[in-house]
Short mmCIF file of C-alpha atoms in Angstrom, two decimals:
data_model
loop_
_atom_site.label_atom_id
_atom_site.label_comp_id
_atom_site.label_asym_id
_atom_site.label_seq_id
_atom_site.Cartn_x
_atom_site.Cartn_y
_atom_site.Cartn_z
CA UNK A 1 4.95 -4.41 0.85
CA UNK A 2 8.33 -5.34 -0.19
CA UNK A 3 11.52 -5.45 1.89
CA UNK A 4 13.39 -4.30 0.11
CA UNK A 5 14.71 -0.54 2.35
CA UNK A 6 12.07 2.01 3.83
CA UNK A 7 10.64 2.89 0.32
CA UNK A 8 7.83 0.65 0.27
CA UNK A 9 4.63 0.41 -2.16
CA UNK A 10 4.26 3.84 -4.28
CA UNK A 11 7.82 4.90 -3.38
CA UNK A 12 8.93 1.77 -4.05
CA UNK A 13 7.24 1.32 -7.47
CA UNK A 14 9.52 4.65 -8.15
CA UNK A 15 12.61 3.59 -7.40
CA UNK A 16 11.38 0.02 -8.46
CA UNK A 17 10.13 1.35 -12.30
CA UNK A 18 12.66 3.54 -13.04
CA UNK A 19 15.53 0.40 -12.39
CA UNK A 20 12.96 -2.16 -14.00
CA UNK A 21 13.79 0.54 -17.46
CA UNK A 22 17.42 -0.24 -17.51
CA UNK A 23 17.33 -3.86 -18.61
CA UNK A 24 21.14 -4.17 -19.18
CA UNK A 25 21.92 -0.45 -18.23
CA UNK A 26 21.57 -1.64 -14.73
CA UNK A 27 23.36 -5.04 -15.01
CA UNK A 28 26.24 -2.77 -16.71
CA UNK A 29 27.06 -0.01 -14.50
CA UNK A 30 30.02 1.88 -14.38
CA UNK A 31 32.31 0.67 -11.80
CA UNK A 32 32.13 4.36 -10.66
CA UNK A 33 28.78 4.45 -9.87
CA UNK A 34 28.54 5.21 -6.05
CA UNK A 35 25.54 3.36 -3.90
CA UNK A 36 25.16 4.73 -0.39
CA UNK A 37 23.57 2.19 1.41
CA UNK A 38 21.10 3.05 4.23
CA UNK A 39 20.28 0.89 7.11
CA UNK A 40 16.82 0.90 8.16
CA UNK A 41 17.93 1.64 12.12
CA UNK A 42 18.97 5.42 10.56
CA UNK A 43 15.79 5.71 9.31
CA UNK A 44 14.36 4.99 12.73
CA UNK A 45 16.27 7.31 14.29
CA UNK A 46 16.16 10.35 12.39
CA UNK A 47 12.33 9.39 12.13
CA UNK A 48 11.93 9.63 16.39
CA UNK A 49 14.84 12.39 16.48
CA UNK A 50 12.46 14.39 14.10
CA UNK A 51 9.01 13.21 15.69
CA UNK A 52 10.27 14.56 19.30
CA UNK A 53 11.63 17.70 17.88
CA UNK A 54 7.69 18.17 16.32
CA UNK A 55 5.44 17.19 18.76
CA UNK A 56 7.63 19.49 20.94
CA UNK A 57 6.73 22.47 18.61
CA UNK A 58 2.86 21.46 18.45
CA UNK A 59 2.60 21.27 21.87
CA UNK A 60 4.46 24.65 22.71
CA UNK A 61 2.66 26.74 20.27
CA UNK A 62 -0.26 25.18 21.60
CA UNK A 63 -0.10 25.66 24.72
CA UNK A 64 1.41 29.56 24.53
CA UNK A 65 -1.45 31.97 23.92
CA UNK A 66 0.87 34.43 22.61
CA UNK A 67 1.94 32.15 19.93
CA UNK A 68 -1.89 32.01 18.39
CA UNK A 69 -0.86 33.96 15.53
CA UNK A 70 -0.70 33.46 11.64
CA UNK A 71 2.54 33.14 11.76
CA UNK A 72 3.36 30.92 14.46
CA UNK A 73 0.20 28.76 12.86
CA UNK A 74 1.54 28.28 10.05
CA UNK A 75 4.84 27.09 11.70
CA UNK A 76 3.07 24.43 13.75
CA UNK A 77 1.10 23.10 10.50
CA UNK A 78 4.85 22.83 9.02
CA UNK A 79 5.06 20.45 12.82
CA UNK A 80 1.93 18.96 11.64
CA UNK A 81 3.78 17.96 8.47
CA UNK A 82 6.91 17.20 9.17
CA UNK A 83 5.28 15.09 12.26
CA UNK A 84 3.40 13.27 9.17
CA UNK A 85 6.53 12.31 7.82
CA UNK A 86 8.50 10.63 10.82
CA UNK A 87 5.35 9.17 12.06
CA UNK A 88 4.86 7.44 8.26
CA UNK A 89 8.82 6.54 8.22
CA UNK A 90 9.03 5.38 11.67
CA UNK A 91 5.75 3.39 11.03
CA UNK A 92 6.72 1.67 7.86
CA UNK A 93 10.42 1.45 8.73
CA UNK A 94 8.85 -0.90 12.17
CA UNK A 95 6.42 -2.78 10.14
CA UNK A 96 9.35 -4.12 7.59
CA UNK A 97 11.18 -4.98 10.65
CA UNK A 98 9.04 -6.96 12.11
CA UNK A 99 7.87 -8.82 9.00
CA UNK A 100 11.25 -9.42 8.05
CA UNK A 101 11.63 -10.63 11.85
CA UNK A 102 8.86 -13.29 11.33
CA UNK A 103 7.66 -11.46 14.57
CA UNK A 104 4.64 -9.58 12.87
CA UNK A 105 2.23 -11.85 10.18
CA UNK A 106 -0.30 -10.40 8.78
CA UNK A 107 -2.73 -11.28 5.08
CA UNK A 108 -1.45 -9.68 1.44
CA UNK A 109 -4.22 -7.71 1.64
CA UNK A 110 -4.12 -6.17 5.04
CA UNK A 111 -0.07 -5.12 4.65
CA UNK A 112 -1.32 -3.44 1.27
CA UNK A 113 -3.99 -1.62 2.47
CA UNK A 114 -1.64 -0.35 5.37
CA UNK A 115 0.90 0.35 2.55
CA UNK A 116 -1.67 2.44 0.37
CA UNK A 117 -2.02 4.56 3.88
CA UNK A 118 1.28 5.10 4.45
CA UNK A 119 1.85 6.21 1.06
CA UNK A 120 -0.94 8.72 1.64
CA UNK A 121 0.81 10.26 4.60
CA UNK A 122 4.36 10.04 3.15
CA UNK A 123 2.67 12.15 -0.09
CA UNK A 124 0.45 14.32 1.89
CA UNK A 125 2.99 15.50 4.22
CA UNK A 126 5.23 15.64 1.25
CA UNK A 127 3.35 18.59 -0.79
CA UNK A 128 1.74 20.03 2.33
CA UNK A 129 5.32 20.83 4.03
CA UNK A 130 6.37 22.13 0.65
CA UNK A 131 3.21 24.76 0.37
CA UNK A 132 4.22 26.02 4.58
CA UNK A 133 7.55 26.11 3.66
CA UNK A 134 6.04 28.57 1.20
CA UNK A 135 3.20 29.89 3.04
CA UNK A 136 5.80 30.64 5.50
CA UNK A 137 7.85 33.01 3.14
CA UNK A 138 4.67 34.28 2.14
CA UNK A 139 4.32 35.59 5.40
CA UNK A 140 7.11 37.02 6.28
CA UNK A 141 7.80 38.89 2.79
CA UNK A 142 4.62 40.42 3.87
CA UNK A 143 5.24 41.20 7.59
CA UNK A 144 8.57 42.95 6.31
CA UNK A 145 7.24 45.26 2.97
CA UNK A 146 3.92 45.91 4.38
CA UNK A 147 4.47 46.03 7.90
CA UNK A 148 1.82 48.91 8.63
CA UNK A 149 -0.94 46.53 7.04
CA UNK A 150 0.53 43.00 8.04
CA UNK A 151 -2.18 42.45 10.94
CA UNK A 152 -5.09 43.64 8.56
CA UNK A 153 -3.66 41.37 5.61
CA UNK A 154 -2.73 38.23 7.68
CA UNK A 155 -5.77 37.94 9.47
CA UNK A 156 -6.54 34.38 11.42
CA UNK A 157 -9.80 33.93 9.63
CA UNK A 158 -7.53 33.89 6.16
CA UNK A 159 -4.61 31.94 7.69
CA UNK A 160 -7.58 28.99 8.95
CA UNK A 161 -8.41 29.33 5.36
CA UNK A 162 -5.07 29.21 3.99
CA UNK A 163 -4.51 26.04 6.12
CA UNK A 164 -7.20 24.84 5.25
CA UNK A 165 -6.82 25.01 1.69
CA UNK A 166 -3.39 23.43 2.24
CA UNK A 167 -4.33 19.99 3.58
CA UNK A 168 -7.45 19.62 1.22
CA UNK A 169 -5.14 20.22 -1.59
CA UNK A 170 -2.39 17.57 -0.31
CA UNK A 171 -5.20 15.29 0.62
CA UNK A 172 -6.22 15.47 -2.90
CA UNK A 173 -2.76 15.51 -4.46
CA UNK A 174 -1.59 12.40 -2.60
CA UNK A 175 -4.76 10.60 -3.52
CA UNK A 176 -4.13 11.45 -7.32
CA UNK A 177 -0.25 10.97 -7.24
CA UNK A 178 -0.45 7.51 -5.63
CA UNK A 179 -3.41 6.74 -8.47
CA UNK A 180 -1.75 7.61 -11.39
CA UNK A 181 1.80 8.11 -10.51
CA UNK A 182 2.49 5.72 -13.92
CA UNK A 183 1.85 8.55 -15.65
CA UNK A 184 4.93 10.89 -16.78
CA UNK A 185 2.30 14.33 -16.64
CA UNK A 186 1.96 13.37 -12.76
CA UNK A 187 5.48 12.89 -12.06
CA UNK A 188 5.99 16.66 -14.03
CA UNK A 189 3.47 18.12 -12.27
CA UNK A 190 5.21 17.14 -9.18
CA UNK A 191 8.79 18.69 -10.45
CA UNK A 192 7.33 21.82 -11.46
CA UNK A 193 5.41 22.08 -8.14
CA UNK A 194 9.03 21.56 -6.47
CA UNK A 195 10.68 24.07 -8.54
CA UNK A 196 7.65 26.71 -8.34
CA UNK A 197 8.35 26.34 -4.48
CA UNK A 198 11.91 26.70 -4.75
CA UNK A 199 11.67 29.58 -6.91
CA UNK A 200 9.06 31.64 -4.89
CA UNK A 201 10.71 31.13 -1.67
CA UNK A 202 14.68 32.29 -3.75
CA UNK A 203 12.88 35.49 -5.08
CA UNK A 204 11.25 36.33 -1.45
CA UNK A 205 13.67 36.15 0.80
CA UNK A 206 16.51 37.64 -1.62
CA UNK A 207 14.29 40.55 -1.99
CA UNK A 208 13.53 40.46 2.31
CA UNK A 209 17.54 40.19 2.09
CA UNK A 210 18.01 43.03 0.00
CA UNK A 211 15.85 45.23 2.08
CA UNK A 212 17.01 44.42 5.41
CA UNK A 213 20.65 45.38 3.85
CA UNK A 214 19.46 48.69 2.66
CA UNK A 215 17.73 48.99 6.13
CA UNK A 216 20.90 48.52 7.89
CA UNK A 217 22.92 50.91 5.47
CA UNK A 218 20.43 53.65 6.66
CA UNK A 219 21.31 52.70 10.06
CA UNK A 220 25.13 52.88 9.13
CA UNK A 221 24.87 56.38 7.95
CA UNK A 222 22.91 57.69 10.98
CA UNK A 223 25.70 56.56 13.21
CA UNK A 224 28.05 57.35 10.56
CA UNK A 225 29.88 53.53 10.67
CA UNK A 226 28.38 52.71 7.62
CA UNK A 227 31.10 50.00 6.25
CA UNK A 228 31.75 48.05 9.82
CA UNK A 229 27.64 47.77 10.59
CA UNK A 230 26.86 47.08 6.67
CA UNK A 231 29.02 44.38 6.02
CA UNK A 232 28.66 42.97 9.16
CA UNK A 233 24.67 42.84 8.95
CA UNK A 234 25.01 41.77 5.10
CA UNK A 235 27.11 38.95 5.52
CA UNK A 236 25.10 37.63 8.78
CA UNK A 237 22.34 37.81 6.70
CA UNK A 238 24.03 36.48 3.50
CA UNK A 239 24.91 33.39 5.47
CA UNK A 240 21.35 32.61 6.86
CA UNK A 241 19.68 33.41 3.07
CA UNK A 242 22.56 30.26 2.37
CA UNK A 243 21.81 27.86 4.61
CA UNK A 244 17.69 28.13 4.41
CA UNK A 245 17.77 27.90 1.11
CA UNK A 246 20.65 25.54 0.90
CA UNK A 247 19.36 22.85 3.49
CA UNK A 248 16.07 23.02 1.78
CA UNK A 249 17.19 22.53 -1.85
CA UNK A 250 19.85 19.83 -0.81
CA UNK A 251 17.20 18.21 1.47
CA UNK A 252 14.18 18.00 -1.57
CA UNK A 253 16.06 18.81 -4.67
CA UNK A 254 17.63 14.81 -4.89
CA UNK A 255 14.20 13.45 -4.64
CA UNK A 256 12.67 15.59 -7.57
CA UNK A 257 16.05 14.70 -9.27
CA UNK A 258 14.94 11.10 -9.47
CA UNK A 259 11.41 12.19 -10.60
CA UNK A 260 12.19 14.32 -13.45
CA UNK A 261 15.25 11.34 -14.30
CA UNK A 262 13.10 9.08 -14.13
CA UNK A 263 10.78 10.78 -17.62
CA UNK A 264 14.13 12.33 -18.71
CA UNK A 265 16.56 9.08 -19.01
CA UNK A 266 15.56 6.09 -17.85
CA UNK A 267 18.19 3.59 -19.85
CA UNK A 268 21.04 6.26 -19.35
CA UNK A 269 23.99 4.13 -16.70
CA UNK A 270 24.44 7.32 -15.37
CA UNK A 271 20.95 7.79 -14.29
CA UNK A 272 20.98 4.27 -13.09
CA UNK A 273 23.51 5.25 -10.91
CA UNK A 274 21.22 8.07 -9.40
CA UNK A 275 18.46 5.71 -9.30
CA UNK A 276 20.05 3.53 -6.90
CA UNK A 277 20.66 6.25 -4.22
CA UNK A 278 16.52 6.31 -3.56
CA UNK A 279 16.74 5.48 -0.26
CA UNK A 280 19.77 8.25 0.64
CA UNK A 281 17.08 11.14 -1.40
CA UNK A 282 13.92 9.91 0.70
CA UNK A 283 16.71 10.26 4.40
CA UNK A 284 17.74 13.75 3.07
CA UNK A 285 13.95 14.61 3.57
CA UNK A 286 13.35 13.17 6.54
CA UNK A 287 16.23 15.17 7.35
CA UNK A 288 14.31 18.22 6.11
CA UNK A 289 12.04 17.63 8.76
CA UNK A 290 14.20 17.03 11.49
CA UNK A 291 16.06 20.70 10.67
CA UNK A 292 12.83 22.80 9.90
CA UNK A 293 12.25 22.82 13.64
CA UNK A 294 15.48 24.47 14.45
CA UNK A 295 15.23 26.59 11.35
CA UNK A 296 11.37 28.01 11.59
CA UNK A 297 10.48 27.04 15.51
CA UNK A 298 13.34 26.63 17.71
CA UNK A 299 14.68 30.49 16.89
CA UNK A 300 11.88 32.44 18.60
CA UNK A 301 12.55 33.20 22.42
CA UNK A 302 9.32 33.11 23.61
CA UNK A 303 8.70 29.76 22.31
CA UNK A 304 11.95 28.21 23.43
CA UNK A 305 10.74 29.61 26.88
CA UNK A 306 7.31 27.81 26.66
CA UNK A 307 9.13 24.45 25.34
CA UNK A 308 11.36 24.71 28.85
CA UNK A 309 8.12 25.41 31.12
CA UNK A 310 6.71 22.48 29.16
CA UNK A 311 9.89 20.29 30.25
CA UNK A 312 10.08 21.55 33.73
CA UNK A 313 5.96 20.86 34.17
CA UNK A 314 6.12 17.16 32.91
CA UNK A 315 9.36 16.50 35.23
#
Protein backbone atom coordinates (compact mmCIF):
# COMPACT_ATOMS: atom_id res chain seq x y z
CA UNK A 1 0.00 0.00 0.00
CA UNK A 2 1.47 3.14 -1.15
CA UNK A 3 0.99 6.65 0.24
CA UNK A 4 0.75 8.17 -2.13
CA UNK A 5 -3.49 9.86 -1.77
CA UNK A 6 -6.59 7.52 -0.98
CA UNK A 7 -6.15 5.48 -4.26
CA UNK A 8 -4.25 2.71 -2.97
CA UNK A 9 -3.32 -0.88 -4.54
CA UNK A 10 -5.70 -1.63 -7.73
CA UNK A 11 -6.78 2.03 -7.92
CA UNK A 12 -3.57 3.01 -7.50
CA UNK A 13 -1.96 0.73 -10.14
CA UNK A 14 -4.62 2.84 -12.43
CA UNK A 15 -3.72 6.02 -11.86
CA UNK A 16 -0.11 4.63 -11.24
CA UNK A 17 0.05 2.70 -15.02
CA UNK A 18 -1.51 5.05 -16.96
CA UNK A 19 1.32 8.00 -15.64
CA UNK A 20 4.12 5.19 -15.68
CA UNK A 21 3.01 5.37 -20.00
CA UNK A 22 3.99 8.93 -20.35
CA UNK A 23 7.74 8.66 -19.93
CA UNK A 24 8.50 12.30 -20.97
CA UNK A 25 4.76 13.23 -21.68
CA UNK A 26 4.50 13.52 -17.99
CA UNK A 27 7.86 15.25 -17.23
CA UNK A 28 6.61 17.77 -20.13
CA UNK A 29 3.27 18.96 -19.33
CA UNK A 30 1.69 21.89 -20.44
CA UNK A 31 1.97 24.61 -18.03
CA UNK A 32 -1.88 24.62 -18.39
CA UNK A 33 -2.49 21.48 -17.15
CA UNK A 34 -4.66 21.93 -13.94
CA UNK A 35 -3.98 19.37 -10.77
CA UNK A 36 -6.61 19.62 -8.06
CA UNK A 37 -5.06 18.39 -5.17
CA UNK A 38 -7.09 16.47 -2.54
CA UNK A 39 -6.25 16.19 1.05
CA UNK A 40 -6.90 12.98 2.58
CA UNK A 41 -9.02 14.78 5.69
CA UNK A 42 -11.83 15.52 2.65
CA UNK A 43 -11.83 12.16 1.93
CA UNK A 44 -12.57 11.37 5.55
CA UNK A 45 -15.17 13.53 5.74
CA UNK A 46 -17.27 13.07 2.86
CA UNK A 47 -16.54 9.25 3.64
CA UNK A 48 -18.41 9.63 7.48
CA UNK A 49 -20.79 12.49 6.00
CA UNK A 50 -21.89 9.72 3.46
CA UNK A 51 -21.64 6.62 5.95
CA UNK A 52 -24.18 8.50 8.48
CA UNK A 53 -26.43 9.58 5.76
CA UNK A 54 -26.54 5.42 4.82
CA UNK A 55 -26.72 3.64 7.79
CA UNK A 56 -29.52 6.19 8.50
CA UNK A 57 -31.45 4.87 5.39
CA UNK A 58 -30.71 1.04 6.28
CA UNK A 59 -31.86 1.40 9.50
CA UNK A 60 -35.17 3.38 8.64
CA UNK A 61 -36.28 1.15 5.93
CA UNK A 62 -35.55 -1.47 8.22
CA UNK A 63 -37.18 -0.76 10.84
CA UNK A 64 -40.59 0.68 8.90
CA UNK A 65 -42.77 -2.24 7.90
CA UNK A 66 -44.39 -0.20 5.36
CA UNK A 67 -41.19 0.36 3.64
CA UNK A 68 -40.73 -3.68 2.94
CA UNK A 69 -41.36 -3.19 -0.58
CA UNK A 70 -39.41 -3.73 -3.94
CA UNK A 71 -38.95 -0.52 -4.25
CA UNK A 72 -37.87 0.78 -1.08
CA UNK A 73 -35.48 -2.61 -1.16
CA UNK A 74 -33.88 -1.79 -3.75
CA UNK A 75 -33.20 1.75 -2.35
CA UNK A 76 -31.64 0.39 0.84
CA UNK A 77 -29.31 -2.13 -1.27
CA UNK A 78 -28.24 1.29 -3.13
CA UNK A 79 -27.48 2.19 1.20
CA UNK A 80 -25.87 -1.09 1.23
CA UNK A 81 -23.62 0.15 -1.56
CA UNK A 82 -22.97 3.36 -1.15
CA UNK A 83 -22.32 2.32 2.73
CA UNK A 84 -19.58 -0.08 0.95
CA UNK A 85 -17.97 2.76 -0.42
CA UNK A 86 -17.44 5.24 2.62
CA UNK A 87 -16.77 2.38 4.83
CA UNK A 88 -13.77 1.22 2.14
CA UNK A 89 -12.66 5.11 1.79
CA UNK A 90 -12.89 5.93 5.33
CA UNK A 91 -11.03 2.60 6.07
CA UNK A 92 -8.16 2.98 3.70
CA UNK A 93 -8.05 6.78 3.96
CA UNK A 94 -7.30 5.87 8.24
CA UNK A 95 -4.96 3.12 7.55
CA UNK A 96 -2.55 5.54 5.26
CA UNK A 97 -2.80 7.90 8.06
CA UNK A 98 -1.67 6.07 10.51
CA UNK A 99 1.15 4.36 8.60
CA UNK A 100 2.29 7.52 7.41
CA UNK A 101 1.98 8.58 11.26
CA UNK A 102 4.45 5.77 12.29
CA UNK A 103 1.44 5.17 14.72
CA UNK A 104 0.16 1.89 12.95
CA UNK A 105 3.11 -0.96 11.79
CA UNK A 106 2.14 -3.71 10.39
CA UNK A 107 4.20 -6.77 7.78
CA UNK A 108 4.20 -6.17 3.65
CA UNK A 109 2.13 -8.86 3.53
CA UNK A 110 -0.59 -8.15 6.00
CA UNK A 111 -1.14 -4.25 4.56
CA UNK A 112 -1.48 -6.09 1.06
CA UNK A 113 -3.79 -8.50 1.89
CA UNK A 114 -5.92 -5.68 3.63
CA UNK A 115 -5.32 -3.68 0.38
CA UNK A 116 -6.58 -6.62 -1.98
CA UNK A 117 -9.89 -6.33 0.44
CA UNK A 118 -10.39 -2.98 0.19
CA UNK A 119 -10.09 -3.04 -3.40
CA UNK A 120 -12.81 -5.69 -3.38
CA UNK A 121 -15.23 -3.44 -1.59
CA UNK A 122 -14.25 -0.21 -3.41
CA UNK A 123 -15.07 -2.47 -6.88
CA UNK A 124 -17.97 -4.30 -5.56
CA UNK A 125 -19.78 -1.39 -4.33
CA UNK A 126 -18.62 0.28 -7.45
CA UNK A 127 -20.70 -1.94 -10.13
CA UNK A 128 -23.32 -2.97 -7.59
CA UNK A 129 -24.46 0.85 -6.96
CA UNK A 130 -24.30 1.28 -10.70
CA UNK A 131 -26.83 -1.89 -11.44
CA UNK A 132 -29.53 -0.14 -8.28
CA UNK A 133 -29.04 2.96 -9.71
CA UNK A 134 -30.47 1.02 -12.64
CA UNK A 135 -32.58 -1.44 -11.01
CA UNK A 136 -34.03 1.56 -9.50
CA UNK A 137 -35.18 3.14 -12.90
CA UNK A 138 -36.18 -0.17 -13.77
CA UNK A 139 -38.66 0.08 -11.27
CA UNK A 140 -40.13 2.97 -11.49
CA UNK A 141 -40.47 3.01 -15.49
CA UNK A 142 -42.51 0.07 -14.57
CA UNK A 143 -44.60 1.35 -11.61
CA UNK A 144 -45.51 4.39 -14.01
CA UNK A 145 -46.45 2.47 -17.70
CA UNK A 146 -47.81 -0.54 -16.12
CA UNK A 147 -49.23 0.64 -13.07
CA UNK A 148 -52.34 -1.85 -13.08
CA UNK A 149 -49.73 -4.84 -13.13
CA UNK A 150 -46.75 -3.20 -11.10
CA UNK A 151 -47.54 -5.34 -7.81
CA UNK A 152 -47.92 -8.64 -9.93
CA UNK A 153 -44.61 -7.76 -11.97
CA UNK A 154 -42.44 -6.45 -9.04
CA UNK A 155 -43.05 -9.13 -6.79
CA UNK A 156 -40.57 -9.52 -3.51
CA UNK A 157 -39.69 -13.05 -4.42
CA UNK A 158 -38.17 -11.44 -7.92
CA UNK A 159 -36.77 -8.28 -6.28
CA UNK A 160 -34.73 -10.97 -3.49
CA UNK A 161 -33.72 -12.44 -6.74
CA UNK A 162 -32.87 -9.40 -8.49
CA UNK A 163 -30.72 -8.45 -5.43
CA UNK A 164 -29.46 -11.25 -5.30
CA UNK A 165 -28.24 -11.52 -8.66
CA UNK A 166 -26.76 -8.04 -8.13
CA UNK A 167 -24.16 -8.71 -5.42
CA UNK A 168 -23.13 -12.20 -6.90
CA UNK A 169 -22.46 -10.45 -10.06
CA UNK A 170 -20.32 -7.50 -8.33
CA UNK A 171 -18.76 -10.08 -6.13
CA UNK A 172 -17.65 -11.73 -9.23
CA UNK A 173 -16.86 -8.60 -11.24
CA UNK A 174 -14.63 -7.10 -8.54
CA UNK A 175 -12.83 -10.38 -8.15
CA UNK A 176 -12.12 -10.45 -12.02
CA UNK A 177 -11.44 -6.62 -12.42
CA UNK A 178 -8.89 -6.52 -9.58
CA UNK A 179 -7.29 -9.94 -11.37
CA UNK A 180 -6.87 -8.84 -14.62
CA UNK A 181 -7.43 -5.19 -14.62
CA UNK A 182 -3.87 -5.12 -16.90
CA UNK A 183 -5.87 -6.07 -19.46
CA UNK A 184 -7.39 -3.25 -21.91
CA UNK A 185 -10.78 -5.82 -22.67
CA UNK A 186 -11.40 -5.46 -18.72
CA UNK A 187 -11.00 -1.86 -18.50
CA UNK A 188 -13.69 -1.74 -21.82
CA UNK A 189 -15.87 -3.90 -20.37
CA UNK A 190 -16.03 -1.63 -17.48
CA UNK A 191 -16.73 1.66 -19.84
CA UNK A 192 -19.33 0.03 -21.72
CA UNK A 193 -20.97 -1.26 -18.49
CA UNK A 194 -20.88 2.60 -17.38
CA UNK A 195 -22.30 3.85 -20.50
CA UNK A 196 -25.01 0.90 -20.84
CA UNK A 197 -26.09 2.29 -17.31
CA UNK A 198 -26.09 5.73 -18.29
CA UNK A 199 -27.93 5.09 -21.33
CA UNK A 200 -30.78 2.89 -19.86
CA UNK A 201 -31.42 5.09 -17.02
CA UNK A 202 -31.44 8.62 -20.02
CA UNK A 203 -34.00 6.60 -22.16
CA UNK A 204 -36.27 5.64 -18.93
CA UNK A 205 -36.80 8.44 -17.22
CA UNK A 206 -37.05 10.79 -20.46
CA UNK A 207 -39.75 8.53 -21.56
CA UNK A 208 -41.35 8.56 -17.50
CA UNK A 209 -40.75 12.46 -18.26
CA UNK A 210 -42.54 12.54 -21.34
CA UNK A 211 -45.50 10.78 -19.94
CA UNK A 212 -45.96 12.52 -16.80
CA UNK A 213 -45.99 15.82 -19.20
CA UNK A 214 -48.68 14.42 -21.36
CA UNK A 215 -50.39 13.35 -18.05
CA UNK A 216 -50.42 16.79 -16.80
CA UNK A 217 -51.56 18.33 -20.25
CA UNK A 218 -54.71 16.08 -19.82
CA UNK A 219 -55.07 17.57 -16.51
CA UNK A 220 -54.63 21.16 -18.07
CA UNK A 221 -57.42 20.68 -20.45
CA UNK A 222 -59.92 19.30 -17.88
CA UNK A 223 -59.54 22.44 -15.89
CA UNK A 224 -59.10 24.27 -18.99
CA UNK A 225 -55.50 26.11 -17.72
CA UNK A 226 -53.68 24.08 -19.92
CA UNK A 227 -50.47 26.52 -20.57
CA UNK A 228 -49.99 27.81 -16.69
CA UNK A 229 -50.31 23.91 -15.19
CA UNK A 230 -48.23 22.44 -18.35
CA UNK A 231 -45.34 24.44 -18.25
CA UNK A 232 -45.27 24.67 -14.80
CA UNK A 233 -45.33 20.70 -14.27
CA UNK A 234 -42.85 20.35 -17.40
CA UNK A 235 -40.28 22.50 -16.29
CA UNK A 236 -40.44 21.12 -12.48
CA UNK A 237 -40.00 18.03 -13.97
CA UNK A 238 -37.43 19.11 -16.64
CA UNK A 239 -35.28 20.35 -13.81
CA UNK A 240 -35.33 17.10 -11.64
CA UNK A 241 -34.73 14.77 -15.11
CA UNK A 242 -31.37 17.48 -15.00
CA UNK A 243 -30.06 17.16 -11.92
CA UNK A 244 -30.51 13.07 -11.51
CA UNK A 245 -29.03 12.55 -14.43
CA UNK A 246 -26.58 15.35 -14.19
CA UNK A 247 -25.18 14.56 -10.59
CA UNK A 248 -24.91 11.02 -11.65
CA UNK A 249 -22.99 11.47 -14.94
CA UNK A 250 -20.72 14.27 -13.39
CA UNK A 251 -20.27 12.09 -10.26
CA UNK A 252 -19.12 8.57 -12.42
CA UNK A 253 -18.56 9.85 -15.86
CA UNK A 254 -14.69 11.38 -14.78
CA UNK A 255 -13.76 8.05 -13.45
CA UNK A 256 -14.72 6.01 -16.67
CA UNK A 257 -13.02 9.03 -18.44
CA UNK A 258 -9.70 7.92 -17.04
CA UNK A 259 -10.51 4.23 -17.89
CA UNK A 260 -11.34 4.48 -21.43
CA UNK A 261 -8.06 7.35 -21.57
CA UNK A 262 -6.18 5.27 -20.17
CA UNK A 263 -6.58 2.35 -23.61
CA UNK A 264 -7.36 5.44 -25.76
CA UNK A 265 -4.09 7.79 -25.17
CA UNK A 266 -1.84 7.03 -22.80
CA UNK A 267 1.41 9.26 -24.09
CA UNK A 268 -1.06 12.15 -25.14
CA UNK A 269 0.10 15.54 -22.41
CA UNK A 270 -3.32 16.21 -22.51
CA UNK A 271 -4.40 12.96 -21.14
CA UNK A 272 -1.62 13.23 -18.69
CA UNK A 273 -3.18 16.10 -17.52
CA UNK A 274 -6.52 14.11 -16.85
CA UNK A 275 -4.55 11.42 -15.39
CA UNK A 276 -3.36 13.43 -12.64
CA UNK A 277 -6.84 14.51 -11.36
CA UNK A 278 -7.43 10.55 -10.09
CA UNK A 279 -7.91 11.36 -6.82
CA UNK A 280 -10.60 14.50 -7.58
CA UNK A 281 -12.67 11.47 -10.10
CA UNK A 282 -12.55 8.75 -7.19
CA UNK A 283 -14.10 12.16 -4.43
CA UNK A 284 -16.74 12.92 -7.17
CA UNK A 285 -17.98 9.28 -6.41
CA UNK A 286 -17.82 9.24 -3.06
CA UNK A 287 -19.78 12.20 -3.59
CA UNK A 288 -22.25 10.08 -5.57
CA UNK A 289 -22.86 8.33 -2.55
CA UNK A 290 -23.21 10.95 -0.21
CA UNK A 291 -26.15 12.62 -2.69
CA UNK A 292 -28.01 9.30 -3.66
CA UNK A 293 -29.50 9.40 -0.18
CA UNK A 294 -31.11 12.72 -0.63
CA UNK A 295 -31.91 11.91 -4.21
CA UNK A 296 -33.56 8.15 -3.89
CA UNK A 297 -34.22 7.99 0.17
CA UNK A 298 -34.49 11.20 1.85
CA UNK A 299 -37.65 12.35 -0.61
CA UNK A 300 -40.29 9.90 0.66
CA UNK A 301 -42.39 11.24 3.71
CA UNK A 302 -42.99 8.29 5.36
CA UNK A 303 -39.44 7.46 5.59
CA UNK A 304 -38.22 10.86 6.66
CA UNK A 305 -40.91 10.29 9.44
CA UNK A 306 -39.40 6.88 10.53
CA UNK A 307 -35.68 8.44 10.32
CA UNK A 308 -37.11 11.27 13.03
CA UNK A 309 -38.84 8.49 15.36
CA UNK A 310 -35.48 6.76 14.95
CA UNK A 311 -33.66 10.09 16.25
CA UNK A 312 -36.14 10.91 18.89
CA UNK A 313 -35.95 6.93 20.24
CA UNK A 314 -32.04 6.88 20.51
CA UNK A 315 -32.11 10.48 22.32
Amino acid sequence: MSTQGPQKGLLGSLNSNATSHLGLATNQSEPWCLHVSIPDGLFLSLGLVSLVENVLVVIAITKNRNLHSPMYYFICCLALSDLMVSVSIVLETTIILLLEAGILVARVALVQQLDNLIDVLICGSMVSSLCFLGVIAIDRYISIFYALRYHSIVTLPRARRAVMGIWMVSIVSSTLFITYYKHTAVLLCLVTFFLAMLALMAILYAHMFTRACQHAQGIAQLHKRRRSIRQGFCLKGAATLTILLGIFFLCWGPFFLHLLLIVLCPQHPTCSCIFKNFNLFLLLIVLSSTVDPLIYAFRSQELRMTLKEVLLCSW
